[in-house]
mmCIF file with all atom_site columns, C-alpha atoms in Angstrom:
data_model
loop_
_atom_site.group_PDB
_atom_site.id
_atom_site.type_symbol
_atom_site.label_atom_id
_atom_site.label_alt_id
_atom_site.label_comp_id
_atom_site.label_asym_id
_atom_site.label_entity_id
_atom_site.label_seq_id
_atom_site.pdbx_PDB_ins_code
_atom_site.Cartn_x
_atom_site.Cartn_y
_atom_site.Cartn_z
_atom_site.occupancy
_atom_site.B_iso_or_equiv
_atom_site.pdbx_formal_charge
_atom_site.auth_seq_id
_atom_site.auth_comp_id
_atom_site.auth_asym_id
_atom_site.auth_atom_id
_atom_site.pdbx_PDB_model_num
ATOM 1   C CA . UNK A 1 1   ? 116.956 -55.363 -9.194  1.00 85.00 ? 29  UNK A CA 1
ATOM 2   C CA . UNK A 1 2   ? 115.058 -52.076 -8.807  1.00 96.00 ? 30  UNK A CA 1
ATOM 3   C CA . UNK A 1 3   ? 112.520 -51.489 -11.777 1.00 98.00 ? 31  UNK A CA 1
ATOM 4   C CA . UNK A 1 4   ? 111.958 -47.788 -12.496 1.00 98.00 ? 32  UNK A CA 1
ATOM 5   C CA . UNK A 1 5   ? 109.661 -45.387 -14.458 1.00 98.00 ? 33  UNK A CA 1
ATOM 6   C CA . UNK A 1 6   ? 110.152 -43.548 -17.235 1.00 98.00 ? 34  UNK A CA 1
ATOM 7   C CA . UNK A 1 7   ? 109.071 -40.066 -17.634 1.00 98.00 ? 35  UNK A CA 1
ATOM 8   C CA . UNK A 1 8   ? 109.922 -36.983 -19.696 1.00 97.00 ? 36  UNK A CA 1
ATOM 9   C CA . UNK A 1 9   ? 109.896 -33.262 -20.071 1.00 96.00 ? 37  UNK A CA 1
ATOM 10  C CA . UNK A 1 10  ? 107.248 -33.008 -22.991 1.00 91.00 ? 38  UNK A CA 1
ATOM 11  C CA . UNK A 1 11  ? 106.421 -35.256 -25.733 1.00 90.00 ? 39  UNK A CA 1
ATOM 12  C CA . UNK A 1 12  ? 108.711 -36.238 -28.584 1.00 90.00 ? 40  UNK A CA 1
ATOM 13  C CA . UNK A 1 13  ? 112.082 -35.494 -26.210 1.00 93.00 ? 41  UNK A CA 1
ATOM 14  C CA . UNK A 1 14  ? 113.766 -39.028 -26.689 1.00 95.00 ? 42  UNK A CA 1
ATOM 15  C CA . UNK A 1 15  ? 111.863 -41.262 -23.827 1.00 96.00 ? 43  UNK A CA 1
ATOM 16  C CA . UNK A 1 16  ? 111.854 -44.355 -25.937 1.00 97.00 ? 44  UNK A CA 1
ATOM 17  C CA . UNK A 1 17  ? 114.996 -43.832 -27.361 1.00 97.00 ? 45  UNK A CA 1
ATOM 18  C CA . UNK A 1 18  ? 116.838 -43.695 -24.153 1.00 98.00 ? 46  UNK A CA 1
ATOM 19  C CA . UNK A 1 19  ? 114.732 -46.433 -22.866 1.00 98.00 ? 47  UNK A CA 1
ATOM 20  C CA . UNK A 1 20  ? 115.702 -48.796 -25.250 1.00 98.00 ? 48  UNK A CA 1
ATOM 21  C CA . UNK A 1 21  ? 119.284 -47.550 -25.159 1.00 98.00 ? 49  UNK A CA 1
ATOM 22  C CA . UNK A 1 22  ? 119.229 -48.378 -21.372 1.00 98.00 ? 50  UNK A CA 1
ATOM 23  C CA . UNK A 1 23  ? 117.749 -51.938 -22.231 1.00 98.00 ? 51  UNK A CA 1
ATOM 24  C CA . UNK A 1 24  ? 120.354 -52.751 -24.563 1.00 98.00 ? 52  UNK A CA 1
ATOM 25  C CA . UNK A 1 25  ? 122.784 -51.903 -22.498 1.00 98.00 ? 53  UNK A CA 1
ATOM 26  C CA . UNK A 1 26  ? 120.929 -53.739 -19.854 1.00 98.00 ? 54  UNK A CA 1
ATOM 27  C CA . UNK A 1 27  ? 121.035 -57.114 -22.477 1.00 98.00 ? 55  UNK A CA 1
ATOM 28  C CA . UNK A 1 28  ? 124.404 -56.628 -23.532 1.00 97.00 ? 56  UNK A CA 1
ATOM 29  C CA . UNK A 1 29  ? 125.437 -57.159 -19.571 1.00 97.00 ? 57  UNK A CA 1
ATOM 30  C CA . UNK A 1 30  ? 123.643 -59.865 -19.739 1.00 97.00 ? 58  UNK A CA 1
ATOM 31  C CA . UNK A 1 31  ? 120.520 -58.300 -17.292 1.00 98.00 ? 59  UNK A CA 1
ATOM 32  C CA . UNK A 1 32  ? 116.985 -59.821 -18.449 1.00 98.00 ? 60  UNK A CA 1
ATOM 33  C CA . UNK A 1 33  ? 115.144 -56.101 -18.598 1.00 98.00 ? 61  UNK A CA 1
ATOM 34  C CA . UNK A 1 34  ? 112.318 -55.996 -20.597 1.00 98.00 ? 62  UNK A CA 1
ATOM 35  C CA . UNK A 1 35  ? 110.786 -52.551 -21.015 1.00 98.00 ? 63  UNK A CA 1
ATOM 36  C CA . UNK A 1 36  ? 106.793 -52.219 -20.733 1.00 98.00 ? 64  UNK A CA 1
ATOM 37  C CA . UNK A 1 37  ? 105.036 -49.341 -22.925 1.00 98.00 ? 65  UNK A CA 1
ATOM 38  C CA . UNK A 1 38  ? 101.198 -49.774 -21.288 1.00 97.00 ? 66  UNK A CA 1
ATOM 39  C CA . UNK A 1 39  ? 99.876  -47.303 -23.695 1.00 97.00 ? 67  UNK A CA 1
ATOM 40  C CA . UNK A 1 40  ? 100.564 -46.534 -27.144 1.00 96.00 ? 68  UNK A CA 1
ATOM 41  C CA . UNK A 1 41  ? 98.546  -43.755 -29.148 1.00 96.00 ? 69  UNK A CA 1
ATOM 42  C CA . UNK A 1 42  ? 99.245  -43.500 -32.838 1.00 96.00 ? 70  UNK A CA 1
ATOM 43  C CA . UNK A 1 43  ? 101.173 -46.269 -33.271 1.00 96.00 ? 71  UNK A CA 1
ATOM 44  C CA . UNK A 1 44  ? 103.154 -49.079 -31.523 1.00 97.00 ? 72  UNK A CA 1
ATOM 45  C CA . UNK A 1 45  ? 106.606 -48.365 -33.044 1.00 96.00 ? 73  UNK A CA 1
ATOM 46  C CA . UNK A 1 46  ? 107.616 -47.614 -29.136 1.00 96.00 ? 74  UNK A CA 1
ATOM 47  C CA . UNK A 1 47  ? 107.046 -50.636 -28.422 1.00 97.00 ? 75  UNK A CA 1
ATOM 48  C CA . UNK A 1 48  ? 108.084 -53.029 -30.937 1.00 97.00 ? 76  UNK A CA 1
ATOM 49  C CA . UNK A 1 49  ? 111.519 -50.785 -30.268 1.00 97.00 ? 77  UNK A CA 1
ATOM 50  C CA . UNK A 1 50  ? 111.528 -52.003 -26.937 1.00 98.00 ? 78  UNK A CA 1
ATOM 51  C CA . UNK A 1 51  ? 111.066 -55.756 -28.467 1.00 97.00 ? 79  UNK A CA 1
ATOM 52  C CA . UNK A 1 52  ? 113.709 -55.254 -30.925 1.00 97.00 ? 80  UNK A CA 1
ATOM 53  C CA . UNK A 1 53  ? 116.164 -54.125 -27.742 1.00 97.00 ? 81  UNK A CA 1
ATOM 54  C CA . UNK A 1 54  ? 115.358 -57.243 -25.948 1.00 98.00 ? 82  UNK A CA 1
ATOM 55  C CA . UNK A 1 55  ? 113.529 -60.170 -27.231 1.00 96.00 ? 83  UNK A CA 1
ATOM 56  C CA . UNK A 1 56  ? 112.149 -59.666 -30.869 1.00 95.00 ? 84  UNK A CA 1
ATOM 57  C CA . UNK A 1 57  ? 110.353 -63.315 -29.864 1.00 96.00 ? 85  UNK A CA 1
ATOM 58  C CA . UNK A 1 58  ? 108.402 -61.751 -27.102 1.00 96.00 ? 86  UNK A CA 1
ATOM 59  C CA . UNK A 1 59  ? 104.188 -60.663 -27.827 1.00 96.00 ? 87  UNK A CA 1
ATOM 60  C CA . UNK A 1 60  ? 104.048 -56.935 -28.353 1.00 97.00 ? 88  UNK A CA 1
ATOM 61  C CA . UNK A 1 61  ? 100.542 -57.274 -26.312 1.00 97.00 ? 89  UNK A CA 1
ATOM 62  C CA . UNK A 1 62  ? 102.746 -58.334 -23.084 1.00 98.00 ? 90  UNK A CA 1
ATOM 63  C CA . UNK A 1 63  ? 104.814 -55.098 -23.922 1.00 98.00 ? 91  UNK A CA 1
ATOM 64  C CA . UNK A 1 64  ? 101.622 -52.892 -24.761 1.00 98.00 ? 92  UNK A CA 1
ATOM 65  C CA . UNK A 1 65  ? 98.476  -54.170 -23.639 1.00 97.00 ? 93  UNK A CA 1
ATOM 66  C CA . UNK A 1 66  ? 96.609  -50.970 -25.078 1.00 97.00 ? 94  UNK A CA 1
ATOM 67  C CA . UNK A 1 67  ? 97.179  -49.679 -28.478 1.00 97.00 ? 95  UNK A CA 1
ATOM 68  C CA . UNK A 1 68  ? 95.454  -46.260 -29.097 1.00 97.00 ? 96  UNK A CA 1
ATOM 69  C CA . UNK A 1 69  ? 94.816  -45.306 -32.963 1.00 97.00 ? 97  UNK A CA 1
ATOM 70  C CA . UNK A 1 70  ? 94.786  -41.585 -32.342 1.00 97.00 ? 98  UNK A CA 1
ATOM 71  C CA . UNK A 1 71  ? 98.109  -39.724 -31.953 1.00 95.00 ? 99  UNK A CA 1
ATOM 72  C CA . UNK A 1 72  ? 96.738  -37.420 -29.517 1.00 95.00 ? 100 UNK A CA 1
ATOM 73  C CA . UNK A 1 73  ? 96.459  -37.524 -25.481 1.00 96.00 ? 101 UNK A CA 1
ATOM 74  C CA . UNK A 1 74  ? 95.755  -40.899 -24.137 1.00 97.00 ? 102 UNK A CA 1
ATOM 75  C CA . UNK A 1 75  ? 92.665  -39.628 -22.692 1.00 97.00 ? 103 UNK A CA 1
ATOM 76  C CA . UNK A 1 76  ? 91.117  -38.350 -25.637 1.00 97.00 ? 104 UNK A CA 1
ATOM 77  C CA . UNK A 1 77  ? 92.030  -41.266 -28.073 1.00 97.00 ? 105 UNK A CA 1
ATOM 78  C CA . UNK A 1 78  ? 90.944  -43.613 -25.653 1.00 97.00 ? 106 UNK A CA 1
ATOM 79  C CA . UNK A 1 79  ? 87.164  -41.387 -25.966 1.00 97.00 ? 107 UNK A CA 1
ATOM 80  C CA . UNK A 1 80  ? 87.625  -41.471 -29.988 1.00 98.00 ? 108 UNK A CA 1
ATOM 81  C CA . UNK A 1 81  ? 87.038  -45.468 -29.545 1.00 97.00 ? 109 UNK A CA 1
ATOM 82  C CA . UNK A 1 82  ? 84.721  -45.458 -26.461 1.00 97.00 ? 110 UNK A CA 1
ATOM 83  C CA . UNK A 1 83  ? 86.802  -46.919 -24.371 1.00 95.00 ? 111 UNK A CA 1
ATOM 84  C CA . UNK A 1 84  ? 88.176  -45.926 -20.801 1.00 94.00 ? 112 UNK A CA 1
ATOM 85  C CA . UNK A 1 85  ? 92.031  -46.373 -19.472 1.00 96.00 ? 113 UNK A CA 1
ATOM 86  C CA . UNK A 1 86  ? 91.747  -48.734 -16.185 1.00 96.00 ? 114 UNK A CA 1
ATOM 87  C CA . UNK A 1 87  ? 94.414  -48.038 -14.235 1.00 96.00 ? 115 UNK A CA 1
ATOM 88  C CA . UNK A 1 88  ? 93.913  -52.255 -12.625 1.00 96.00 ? 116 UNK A CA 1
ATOM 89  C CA . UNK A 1 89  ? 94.593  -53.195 -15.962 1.00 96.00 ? 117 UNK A CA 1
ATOM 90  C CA . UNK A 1 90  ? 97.726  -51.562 -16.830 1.00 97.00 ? 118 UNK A CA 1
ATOM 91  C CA . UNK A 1 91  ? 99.296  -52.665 -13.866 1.00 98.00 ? 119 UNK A CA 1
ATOM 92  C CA . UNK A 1 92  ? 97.795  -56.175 -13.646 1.00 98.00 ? 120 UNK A CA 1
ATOM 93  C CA . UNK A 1 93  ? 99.907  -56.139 -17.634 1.00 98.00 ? 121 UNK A CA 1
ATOM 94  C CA . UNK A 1 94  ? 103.287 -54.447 -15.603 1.00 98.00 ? 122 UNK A CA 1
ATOM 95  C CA . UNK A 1 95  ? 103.002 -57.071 -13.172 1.00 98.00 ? 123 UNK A CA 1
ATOM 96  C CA . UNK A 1 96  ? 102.578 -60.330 -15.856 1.00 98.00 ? 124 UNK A CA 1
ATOM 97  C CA . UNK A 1 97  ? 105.997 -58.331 -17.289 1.00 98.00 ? 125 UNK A CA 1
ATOM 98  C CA . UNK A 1 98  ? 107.525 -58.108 -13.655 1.00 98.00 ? 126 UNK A CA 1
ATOM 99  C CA . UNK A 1 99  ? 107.023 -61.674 -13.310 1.00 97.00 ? 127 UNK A CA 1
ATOM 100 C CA . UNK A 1 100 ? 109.106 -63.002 -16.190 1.00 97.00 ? 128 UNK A CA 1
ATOM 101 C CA . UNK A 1 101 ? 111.542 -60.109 -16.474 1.00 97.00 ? 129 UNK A CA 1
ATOM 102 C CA . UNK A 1 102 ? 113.684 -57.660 -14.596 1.00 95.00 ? 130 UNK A CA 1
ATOM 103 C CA . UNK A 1 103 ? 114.482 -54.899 -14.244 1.00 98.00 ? 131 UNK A CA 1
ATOM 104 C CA . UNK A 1 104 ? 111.424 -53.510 -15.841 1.00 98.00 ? 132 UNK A CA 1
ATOM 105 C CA . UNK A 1 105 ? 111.959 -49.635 -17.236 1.00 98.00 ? 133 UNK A CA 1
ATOM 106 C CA . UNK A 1 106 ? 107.987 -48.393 -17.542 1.00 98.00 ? 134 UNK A CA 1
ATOM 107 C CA . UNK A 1 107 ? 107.681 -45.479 -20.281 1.00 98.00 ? 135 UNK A CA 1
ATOM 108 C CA . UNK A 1 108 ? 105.002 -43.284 -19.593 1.00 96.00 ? 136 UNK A CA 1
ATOM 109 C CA . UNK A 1 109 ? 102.922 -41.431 -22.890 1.00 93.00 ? 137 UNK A CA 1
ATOM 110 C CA . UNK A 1 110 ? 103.552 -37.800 -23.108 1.00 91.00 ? 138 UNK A CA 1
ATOM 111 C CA . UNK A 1 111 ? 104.964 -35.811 -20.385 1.00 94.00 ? 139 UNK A CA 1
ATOM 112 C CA . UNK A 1 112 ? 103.896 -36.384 -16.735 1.00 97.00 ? 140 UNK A CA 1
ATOM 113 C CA . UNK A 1 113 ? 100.462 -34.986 -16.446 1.00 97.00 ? 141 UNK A CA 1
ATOM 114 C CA . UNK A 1 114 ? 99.320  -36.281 -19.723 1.00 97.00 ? 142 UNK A CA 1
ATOM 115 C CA . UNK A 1 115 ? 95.785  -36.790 -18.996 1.00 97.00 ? 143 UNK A CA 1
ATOM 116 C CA . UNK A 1 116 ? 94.922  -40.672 -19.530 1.00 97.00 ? 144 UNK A CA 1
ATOM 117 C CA . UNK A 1 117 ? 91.737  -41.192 -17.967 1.00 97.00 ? 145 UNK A CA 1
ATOM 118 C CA . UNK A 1 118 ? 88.580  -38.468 -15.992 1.00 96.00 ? 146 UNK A CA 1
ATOM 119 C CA . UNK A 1 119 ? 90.512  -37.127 -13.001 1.00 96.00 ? 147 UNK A CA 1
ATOM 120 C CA . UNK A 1 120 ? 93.112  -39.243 -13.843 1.00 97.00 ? 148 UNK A CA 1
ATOM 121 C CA . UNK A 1 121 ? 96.786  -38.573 -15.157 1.00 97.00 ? 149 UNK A CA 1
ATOM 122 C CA . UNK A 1 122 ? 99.847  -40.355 -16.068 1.00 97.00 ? 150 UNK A CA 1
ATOM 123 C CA . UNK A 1 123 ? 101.670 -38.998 -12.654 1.00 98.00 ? 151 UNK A CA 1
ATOM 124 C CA . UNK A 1 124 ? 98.751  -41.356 -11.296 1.00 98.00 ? 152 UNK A CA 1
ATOM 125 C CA . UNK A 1 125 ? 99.732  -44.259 -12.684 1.00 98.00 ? 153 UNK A CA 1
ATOM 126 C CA . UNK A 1 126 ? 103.185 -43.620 -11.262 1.00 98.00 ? 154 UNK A CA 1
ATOM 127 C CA . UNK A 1 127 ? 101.972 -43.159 -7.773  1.00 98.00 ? 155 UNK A CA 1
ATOM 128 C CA . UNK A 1 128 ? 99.757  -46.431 -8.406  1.00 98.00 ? 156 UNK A CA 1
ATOM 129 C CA . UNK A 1 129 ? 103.450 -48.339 -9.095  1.00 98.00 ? 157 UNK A CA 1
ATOM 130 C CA . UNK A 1 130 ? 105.149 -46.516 -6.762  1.00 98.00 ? 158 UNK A CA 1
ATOM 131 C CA . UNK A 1 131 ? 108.759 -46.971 -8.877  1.00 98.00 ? 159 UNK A CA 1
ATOM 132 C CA . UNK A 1 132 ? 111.402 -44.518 -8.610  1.00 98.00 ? 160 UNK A CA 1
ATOM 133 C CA . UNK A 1 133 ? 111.593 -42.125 -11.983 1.00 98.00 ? 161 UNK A CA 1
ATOM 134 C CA . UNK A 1 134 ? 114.026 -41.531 -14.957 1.00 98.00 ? 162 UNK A CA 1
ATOM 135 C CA . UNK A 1 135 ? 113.368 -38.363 -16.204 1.00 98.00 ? 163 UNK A CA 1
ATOM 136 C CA . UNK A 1 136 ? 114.380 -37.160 -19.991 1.00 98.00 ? 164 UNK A CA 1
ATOM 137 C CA . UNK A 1 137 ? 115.253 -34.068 -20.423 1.00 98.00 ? 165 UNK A CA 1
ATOM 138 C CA . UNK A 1 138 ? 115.133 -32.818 -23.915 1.00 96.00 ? 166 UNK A CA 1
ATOM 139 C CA . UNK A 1 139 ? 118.029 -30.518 -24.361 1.00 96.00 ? 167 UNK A CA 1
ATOM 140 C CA . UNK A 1 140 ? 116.408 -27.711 -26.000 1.00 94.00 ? 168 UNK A CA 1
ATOM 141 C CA . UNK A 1 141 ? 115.475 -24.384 -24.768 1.00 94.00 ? 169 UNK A CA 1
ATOM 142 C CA . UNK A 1 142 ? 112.667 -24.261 -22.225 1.00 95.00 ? 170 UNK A CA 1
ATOM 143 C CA . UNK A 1 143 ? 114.769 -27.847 -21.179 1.00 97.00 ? 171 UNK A CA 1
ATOM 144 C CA . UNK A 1 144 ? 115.493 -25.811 -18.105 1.00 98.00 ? 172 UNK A CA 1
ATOM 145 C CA . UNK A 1 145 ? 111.554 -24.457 -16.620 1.00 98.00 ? 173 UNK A CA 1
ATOM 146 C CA . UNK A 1 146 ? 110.284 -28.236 -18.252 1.00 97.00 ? 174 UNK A CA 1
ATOM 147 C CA . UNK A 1 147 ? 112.581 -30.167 -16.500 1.00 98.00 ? 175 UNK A CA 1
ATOM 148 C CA . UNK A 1 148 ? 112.596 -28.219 -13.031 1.00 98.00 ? 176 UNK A CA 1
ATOM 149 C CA . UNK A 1 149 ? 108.640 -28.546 -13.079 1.00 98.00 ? 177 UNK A CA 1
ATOM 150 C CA . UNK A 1 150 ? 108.394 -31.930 -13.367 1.00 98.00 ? 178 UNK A CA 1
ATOM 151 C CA . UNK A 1 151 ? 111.047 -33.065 -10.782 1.00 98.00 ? 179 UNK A CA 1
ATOM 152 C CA . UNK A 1 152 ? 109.165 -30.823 -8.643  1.00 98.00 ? 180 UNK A CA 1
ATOM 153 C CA . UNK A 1 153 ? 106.119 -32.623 -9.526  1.00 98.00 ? 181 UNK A CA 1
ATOM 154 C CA . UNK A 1 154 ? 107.725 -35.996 -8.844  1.00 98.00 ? 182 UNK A CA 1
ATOM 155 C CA . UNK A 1 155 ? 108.688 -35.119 -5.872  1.00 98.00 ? 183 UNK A CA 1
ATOM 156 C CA . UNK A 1 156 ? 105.367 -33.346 -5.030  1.00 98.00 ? 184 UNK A CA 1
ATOM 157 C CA . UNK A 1 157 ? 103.662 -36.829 -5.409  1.00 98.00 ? 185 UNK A CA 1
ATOM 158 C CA . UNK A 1 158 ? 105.934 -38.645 -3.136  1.00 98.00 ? 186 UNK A CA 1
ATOM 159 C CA . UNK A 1 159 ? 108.244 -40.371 -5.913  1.00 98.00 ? 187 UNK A CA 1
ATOM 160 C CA . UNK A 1 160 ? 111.841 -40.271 -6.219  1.00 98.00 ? 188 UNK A CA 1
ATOM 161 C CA . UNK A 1 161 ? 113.677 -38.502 -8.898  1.00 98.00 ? 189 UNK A CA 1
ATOM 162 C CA . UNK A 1 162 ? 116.518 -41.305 -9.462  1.00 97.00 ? 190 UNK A CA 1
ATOM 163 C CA . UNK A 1 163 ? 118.219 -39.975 -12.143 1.00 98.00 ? 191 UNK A CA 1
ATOM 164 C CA . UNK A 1 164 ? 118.264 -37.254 -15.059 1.00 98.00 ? 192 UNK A CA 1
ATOM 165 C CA . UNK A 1 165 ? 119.100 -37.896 -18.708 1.00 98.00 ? 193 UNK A CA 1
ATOM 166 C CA . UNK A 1 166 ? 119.695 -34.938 -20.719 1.00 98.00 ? 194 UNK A CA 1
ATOM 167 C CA . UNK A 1 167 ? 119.190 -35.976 -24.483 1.00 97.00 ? 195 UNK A CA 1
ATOM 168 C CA . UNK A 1 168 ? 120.369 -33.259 -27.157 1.00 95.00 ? 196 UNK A CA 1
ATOM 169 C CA . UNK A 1 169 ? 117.805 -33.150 -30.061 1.00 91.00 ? 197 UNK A CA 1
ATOM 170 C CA . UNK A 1 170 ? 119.819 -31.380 -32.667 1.00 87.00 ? 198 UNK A CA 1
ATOM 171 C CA . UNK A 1 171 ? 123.326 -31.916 -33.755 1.00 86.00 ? 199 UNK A CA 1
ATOM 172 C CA . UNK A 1 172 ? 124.099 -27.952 -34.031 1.00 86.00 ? 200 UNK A CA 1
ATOM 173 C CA . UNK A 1 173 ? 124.706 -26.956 -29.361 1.00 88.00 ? 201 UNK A CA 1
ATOM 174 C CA . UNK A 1 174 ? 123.128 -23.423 -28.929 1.00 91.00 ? 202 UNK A CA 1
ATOM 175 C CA . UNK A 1 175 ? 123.507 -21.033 -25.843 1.00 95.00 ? 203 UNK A CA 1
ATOM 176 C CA . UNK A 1 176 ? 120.670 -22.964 -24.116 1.00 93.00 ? 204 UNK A CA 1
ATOM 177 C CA . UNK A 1 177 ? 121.716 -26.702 -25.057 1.00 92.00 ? 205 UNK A CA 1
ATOM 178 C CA . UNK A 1 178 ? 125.427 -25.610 -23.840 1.00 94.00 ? 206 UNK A CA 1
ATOM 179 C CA . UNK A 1 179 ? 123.929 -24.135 -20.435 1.00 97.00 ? 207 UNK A CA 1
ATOM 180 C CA . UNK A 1 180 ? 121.053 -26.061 -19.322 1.00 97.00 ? 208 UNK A CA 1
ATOM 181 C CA . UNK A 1 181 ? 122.586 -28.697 -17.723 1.00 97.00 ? 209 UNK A CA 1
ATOM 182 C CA . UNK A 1 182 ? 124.565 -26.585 -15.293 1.00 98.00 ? 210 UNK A CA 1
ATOM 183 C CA . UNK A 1 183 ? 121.248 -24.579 -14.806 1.00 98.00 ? 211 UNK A CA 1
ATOM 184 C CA . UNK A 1 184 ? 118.899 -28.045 -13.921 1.00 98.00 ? 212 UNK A CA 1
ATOM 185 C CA . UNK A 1 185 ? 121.710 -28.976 -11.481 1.00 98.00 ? 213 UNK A CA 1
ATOM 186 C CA . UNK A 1 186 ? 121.972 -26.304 -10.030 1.00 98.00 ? 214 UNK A CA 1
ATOM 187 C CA . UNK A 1 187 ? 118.565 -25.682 -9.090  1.00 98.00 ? 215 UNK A CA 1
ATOM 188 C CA . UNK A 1 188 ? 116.959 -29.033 -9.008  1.00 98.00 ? 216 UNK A CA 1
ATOM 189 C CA . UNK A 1 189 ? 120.251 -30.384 -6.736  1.00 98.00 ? 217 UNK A CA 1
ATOM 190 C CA . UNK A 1 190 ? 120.478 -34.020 -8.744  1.00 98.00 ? 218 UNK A CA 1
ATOM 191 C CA . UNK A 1 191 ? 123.066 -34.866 -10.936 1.00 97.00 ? 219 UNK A CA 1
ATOM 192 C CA . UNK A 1 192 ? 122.505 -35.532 -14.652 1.00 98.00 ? 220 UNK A CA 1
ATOM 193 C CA . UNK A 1 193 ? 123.549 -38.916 -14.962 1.00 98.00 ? 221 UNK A CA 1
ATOM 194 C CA . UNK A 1 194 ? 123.991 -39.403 -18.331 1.00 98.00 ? 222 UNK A CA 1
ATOM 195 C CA . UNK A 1 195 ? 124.028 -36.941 -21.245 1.00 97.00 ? 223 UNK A CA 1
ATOM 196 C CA . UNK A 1 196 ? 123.739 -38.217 -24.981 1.00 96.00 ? 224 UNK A CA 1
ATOM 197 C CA . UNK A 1 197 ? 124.535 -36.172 -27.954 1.00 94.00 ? 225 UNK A CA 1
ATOM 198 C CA . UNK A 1 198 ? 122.778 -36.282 -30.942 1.00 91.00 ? 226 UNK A CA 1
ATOM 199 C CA . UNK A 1 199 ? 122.732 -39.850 -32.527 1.00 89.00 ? 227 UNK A CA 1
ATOM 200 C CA . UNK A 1 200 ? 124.293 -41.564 -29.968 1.00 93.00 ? 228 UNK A CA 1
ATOM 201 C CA . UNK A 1 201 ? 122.801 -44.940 -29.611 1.00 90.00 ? 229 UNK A CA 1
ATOM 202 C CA . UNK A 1 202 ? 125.033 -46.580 -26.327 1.00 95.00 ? 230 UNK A CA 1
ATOM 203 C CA . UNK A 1 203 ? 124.138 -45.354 -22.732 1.00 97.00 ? 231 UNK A CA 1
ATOM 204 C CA . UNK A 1 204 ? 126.082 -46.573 -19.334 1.00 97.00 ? 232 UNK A CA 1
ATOM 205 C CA . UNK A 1 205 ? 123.572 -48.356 -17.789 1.00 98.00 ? 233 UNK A CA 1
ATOM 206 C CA . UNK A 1 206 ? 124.600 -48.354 -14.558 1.00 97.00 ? 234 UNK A CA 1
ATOM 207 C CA . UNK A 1 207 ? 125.204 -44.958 -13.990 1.00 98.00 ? 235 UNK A CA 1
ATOM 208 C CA . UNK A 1 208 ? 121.755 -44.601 -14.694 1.00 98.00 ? 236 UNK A CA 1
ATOM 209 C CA . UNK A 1 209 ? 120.369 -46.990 -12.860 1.00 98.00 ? 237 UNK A CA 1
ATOM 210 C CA . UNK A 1 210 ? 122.789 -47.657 -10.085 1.00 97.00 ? 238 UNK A CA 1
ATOM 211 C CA . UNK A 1 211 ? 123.097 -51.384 -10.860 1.00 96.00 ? 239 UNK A CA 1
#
C-alpha cells in the first residue's frame, strides 16, 4: 500500500487531526498504518495522538525521533538548543517505521515551506521521500489563495497532489467556508475528497487514500 505525506495550508488547520482520523479508520479496517510525526516543536501531543490511533504500546521515539521544546519554526527551535535538523536522519526514522508498518501517513510541521534546517525546508523533506501529498485545507477565509499556493507548490517540486481535505474550523459556515470548496476545485482542477465539519472525528479512508 502507497504511504503518503501530509501537508497543510498553514499551521494549526487540523493536519494531525485528520491524520489520525485517517489512521483510525485505517485500524478499524483492519490496515496496520502507523503515522510518523519526525518533528515535533512545543510538544509531542501530535504524536502520542498518532499512538493513541494505532498502537498506544508502540515508542513515541519510533513515531518522533526529534522533539523540539520551542513552539516556534522547526528551524529556529532546533537553533534555541544548538542542534541542526538532518534530513538522513529523519528518513533513516521513516524508513525503521516503513519497515514494520504500512501504510505510513508522514505529517509535516507547519505549512509546506516551514523552514527546518539553512537552505532547507519542509517541501525538502518531501522531495527527499518522494510520497504523494494529502493536503489540509483549513476551511476558513484565505482557505482559497492558501490552498491554491501550495498545490501549486507541490506540484512545482515534482510531487503529486493526491487528494484534498477541507476541514471546517468553526461550527458557525460563513460566506467563505460555504464557497471555498467550489472555488479550490475549480481552479486547482482536483477534487476535495473528503470534507469534515466541525467535530467530526470519522473520515472514509479510502476515498482519501484510494485503498
Amino acid at each position: 500500500m502507497q504511504n503518503f505525506f501530509i501537508t497543510g495550508t498553514d499551521t494549526e488547520i487540523g493536519k494531525t487531526y485528520v491524520t489520525t482520523a485517517l489512521l483510525r479508520d485505517l485500524r478499524r479496517r483492519g490496515i496496520p498504518a502507523m503515522g510518523y510525526k519526525p518533528m515535533a516543536c512545543g510538544d509531542r501531543s501530535d504524536a502520542r495522538a498518532m499512538r493513541d490511533a494505532t498502537d498506544p504500546s508502540v515508542s513515541l521515539e519510533l513515531i518522533n525521533p526529534l522533539y523540539l521544546r520551542a513552539a516556534t519554526a522547526p528551524y529556529i527551535a532546533a537553533t534555541l538548543e544548538n542542534k541542526t535538523i538532518s534530513l538522513g536522519t529523519l528518513i533513516e526514522g521513516y524508513e525503521r517505521v516503513a519497515a514494520a508498518y504500512g501504510p505510513v501517513l508522514v505529517e509535516g510541521a507547519g505549512g509546506w515551506e516551514v523552514p527546518i534546517a539553512p537552505g532547507v525546508t519542509m517541501a525538502d523533506f518531501a522531495v527527499a521521500l518522494g510520497l504523494p501529498v494529502i493536503l489540509v485545507i483549513g476551511n476558513k477565509l484565505g482557505a482559497v489563495n492558501h490552498a491554491l499556493m501550495t498545490i501549486k507548490g507541490i506540484r512545482e517540486r515534482g510531487l503529486s497532489c493526491r487528494a484534498l481535505v477541507l476541514n471546517h474550523l468553526q461550527q458557525d459556515w460563513d460566506t467563505a467556508a460555504l464557497t471555498n470548496r467550489q472555488l479550490i476545485e475549480e481552479f486547482s482542477g482536483l477534487s476535495v475528497a473528503a470534507e469534515l465539519i466541525h467535530g467530526q472525528s470519522d473520515i472514509d479512508s479510502q476515498a482519501v487514500l484510494g485503498f
